[in-house]
Amino acid sequence: VQSSLRGPEAPARFEAVMTHLAGAVRDRALAGGPGAPAWADLWSRLNDWPDRAAGLNLDRGEVLASALNDLERTKARAC
């Protein structure tokens, strides 16, 4: 996955992956239930990451790995 986030098409791929991930997390947050606040918090953070990654020139692969780790932590916390 990280190798696909390098090269001339990488910014568009990264944006697409992060948009998809944020959309799935948003759906979990809007579904309600006891874990909804944790999912909403993650959704808020995920929406900021593409702009922050670009603005700070962060490695997109590492940002995605961090997002997936955060997803796992939220999943454990919300259950």
Coordinates of N, CA and C in Angstrom, one line a residue:
V1 N 0.8 -1.2 0.0 CA 0.0 0.0 0.0 C 0.9 1.3 0.0
Q2 N 1.9 1.3 0.8 CA 2.7 2.5 0.9 C 3.4 2.8 -0.4
S3 N 3.8 1.8 -1.2 CA 4.4 2.0 -2.5 C 3.5 2.6 -3.5
S4 N 2.2 2.4 -3.3 CA 1.2 3.0 -4.2 C 0.9 4.4 -3.9
L5 N 1.5 4.9 -2.7 CA 1.3 6.3 -2.3 C 2.5 7.1 -2.7
R6 N 3.3 6.6 -3.6 CA 4.4 7.4 -4.1 C 4.3 7.6 -5.6
G7 N 4.9 8.6 -6.2 CA 4.8 8.9 -7.6 C 3.8 10.0 -7.9
P8 N 3.7 10.3 -9.2 CA 2.9 11.4 -9.6 C 1.4 11.3 -9.3
E9 N 0.9 10.1 -9.2 CA -0.6 9.9 -9.0 C -0.8 9.7 -7.5
A10 N 0.2 9.7 -6.7 CA 0.1 9.5 -5.2 C -0.9 10.4 -4.5
P11 N -0.8 11.7 -4.7 CA -1.7 12.6 -4.0 C -3.1 12.3 -4.2
A12 N -3.5 12.0 -5.4 CA -4.9 11.7 -5.7 C -5.3 10.3 -5.1
R13 N -4.4 9.4 -5.1 CA -4.7 8.1 -4.5 C -4.9 8.2 -3.0
F14 N -4.0 9.0 -2.4 CA -4.0 9.2 -1.0 C -5.3 9.9 -0.6
E15 N -5.7 10.9 -1.3 CA -7.0 11.6 -1.1 C -8.1 10.7 -1.2
A16 N -8.1 9.8 -2.2 CA -9.3 8.9 -2.4 C -9.4 7.9 -1.2
V17 N -8.2 7.4 -0.8 CA -8.2 6.4 0.3 C -8.7 7.1 1.6
M18 N -8.2 8.2 1.9 CA -8.6 8.9 3.1 C -10.0 9.4 3.1
T19 N -10.5 9.8 1.9 CA -11.9 10.1 1.8 C -12.8 8.9 2.0
H20 N -12.4 7.8 1.5 CA -13.2 6.6 1.7 C -13.2 6.1 3.1
L21 N -12.0 6.2 3.7 CA -11.9 5.8 5.2 C -12.7 6.8 6.0
A22 N -12.6 8.0 5.8 CA -13.4 9.0 6.6 C -14.9 8.8 6.4
G23 N -15.3 8.5 5.2 CA -16.7 8.2 5.0 C -17.2 7.0 5.7
A24 N -16.5 6.0 5.8 CA -16.8 4.8 6.5 C -16.9 5.1 8.0
V25 N -16.0 5.9 8.5 CA -16.0 6.2 9.9 C -17.1 7.1 10.2
R26 N -17.4 8.1 9.3 CA -18.6 9.0 9.5 C -19.9 8.1 9.6
D27 N -20.0 7.1 8.8 CA -21.2 6.3 8.8 C -21.3 5.6 10.2
R28 N -20.2 5.1 10.7 CA -20.2 4.5 12.0 C -20.6 5.5 13.1
A29 N -20.1 6.7 13.0 CA -20.5 7.8 14.0 C -22.0 8.1 13.9
L30 N -22.5 8.2 12.7 CA -23.9 8.6 12.5 C -24.9 7.5 12.9
A31 N -24.4 6.3 12.9 CA -25.2 5.1 13.2 C -25.7 5.2 14.7
G32 N -25.0 6.0 15.5 CA -25.3 6.1 16.9 C -24.8 4.9 17.7
G33 N -25.3 4.8 18.9 CA -24.8 3.7 19.8 C -23.8 4.2 20.7
P34 N -23.4 3.3 21.6 CA -22.4 3.7 22.7 C -21.1 4.2 22.2
G35 N -20.6 3.7 21.0 CA -19.3 4.0 20.5 C -19.3 5.2 19.6
A36 N -20.5 5.8 19.3 CA -20.6 6.9 18.4 C -19.7 8.1 18.7
P37 N -19.5 8.5 19.9 CA -18.6 9.6 20.2 C -17.1 9.3 19.8
A38 N -16.7 8.1 20.0 CA -15.3 7.8 19.6 C -15.2 7.8 18.1
W39 N -16.2 7.3 17.4 CA -16.1 7.3 15.9 C -16.2 8.8 15.4
A40 N -17.0 9.6 16.0 CA -17.1 11.0 15.6 C -15.8 11.7 15.8
D41 N -15.1 11.4 16.9 CA -13.8 12.0 17.2 C -12.8 11.6 16.1
L42 N -12.8 10.3 15.8 CA -11.9 9.8 14.7 C -12.2 10.5 13.4
W43 N -13.5 10.6 13.1 CA -13.9 11.2 11.8 C -13.4 12.6 11.7
S44 N -13.4 13.4 12.8 CA -12.9 14.7 12.8 C -11.4 14.8 12.5
R45 N -10.7 13.9 13.1 CA -9.2 13.8 12.9 C -8.9 13.4 11.5
L46 N -9.6 12.4 11.0 CA -9.3 11.9 9.6 C -9.6 13.0 8.6
N47 N -10.5 13.8 8.8 CA -10.8 14.9 7.8 C -9.7 15.9 7.7
D48 N -8.9 16.1 8.8 CA -7.8 17.0 8.8 C -6.5 16.5 8.2
W49 N -6.4 15.2 8.2 CA -5.1 14.6 7.9 C -4.6 14.8 6.5
P50 N -5.4 14.7 5.4 CA -4.9 15.0 4.1 C -4.2 16.3 3.9
D51 N -4.9 17.4 4.4 CA -4.4 18.7 4.3 C -3.1 18.9 5.2
R52 N -3.1 18.3 6.4 CA -2.0 18.4 7.2 C -0.8 17.7 6.6
A53 N -1.0 16.5 6.0 CA 0.0 15.7 5.4 C 0.7 16.5 4.2
A54 N -0.2 17.2 3.4 CA 0.3 18.0 2.3 C 1.0 19.2 2.8
G55 N 0.4 19.9 3.7 CA 1.0 21.1 4.2 C 2.3 21.0 5.0
L56 N 2.5 19.8 5.6 CA 3.7 19.6 6.4 C 4.7 18.6 5.6
N57 N 4.3 18.3 4.4 CA 5.1 17.4 3.6 C 5.4 16.1 4.3
L58 N 4.4 15.5 4.9 CA 4.5 14.2 5.6 C 4.4 13.1 4.6
D59 N 5.0 12.0 5.0 CA 5.0 10.8 4.2 C 3.6 10.2 4.2
R60 N 2.9 10.1 3.0 CA 1.5 9.7 3.0 C 1.4 8.3 3.5
G61 N 2.3 7.4 3.2 CA 2.2 6.0 3.7 C 2.2 6.0 5.2
E62 N 3.0 6.8 5.8 CA 3.1 6.8 7.3 C 1.8 7.4 7.9
V63 N 1.3 8.4 7.2 CA 0.0 9.0 7.6 C -1.1 8.0 7.5
L64 N -1.2 7.2 6.4 CA -2.2 6.2 6.3 C -2.0 5.1 7.4
A65 N -0.8 4.7 7.6 CA -0.6 3.7 8.7 C -1.0 4.2 10.0
S66 N -0.8 5.5 10.3 CA -1.2 6.1 11.6 C -2.8 6.1 11.6
A67 N -3.4 6.4 10.5 CA -4.9 6.5 10.4 C -5.4 5.1 10.7
L68 N -4.8 4.1 10.1 CA -5.3 2.7 10.3 C -5.1 2.2 11.8
N69 N -4.0 2.6 12.4 CA -3.7 2.3 13.8 C -4.8 3.0 14.6
D70 N -5.1 4.3 14.3 CA -6.1 5.0 15.1 C -7.5 4.3 14.9
L71 N -7.7 3.8 13.7 CA -9.0 3.1 13.5 C -9.1 1.9 14.4
E72 N -8.0 1.1 14.5 CA -8.0 -0.1 15.3 C -8.2 0.3 16.8
R73 N -7.6 1.4 17.2 CA -7.7 1.8 18.6 C -9.2 2.2 18.9
T74 N -9.7 3.0 17.9 CA -11.1 3.4 18.1 C -12.1 2.2 18.1
K75 N -11.8 1.3 17.2 CA -12.7 0.1 17.2 C -12.7 -0.7 18.5
A76 N -11.5 -0.8 19.1 CA -11.4 -1.5 20.4 C -12.1 -0.7 21.5
R77 N -12.0 0.6 21.4 CA -12.5 1.5 22.5 C -14.1 1.6 22.3
A78 N -14.6 1.5 21.1 CA -16.0 1.7 20.9 C -16.8 0.5 21.1
C79 N -16.2 -0.7 21.2 CA -16.9 -1.9 21.4 C -17.2 -2.2 22.8

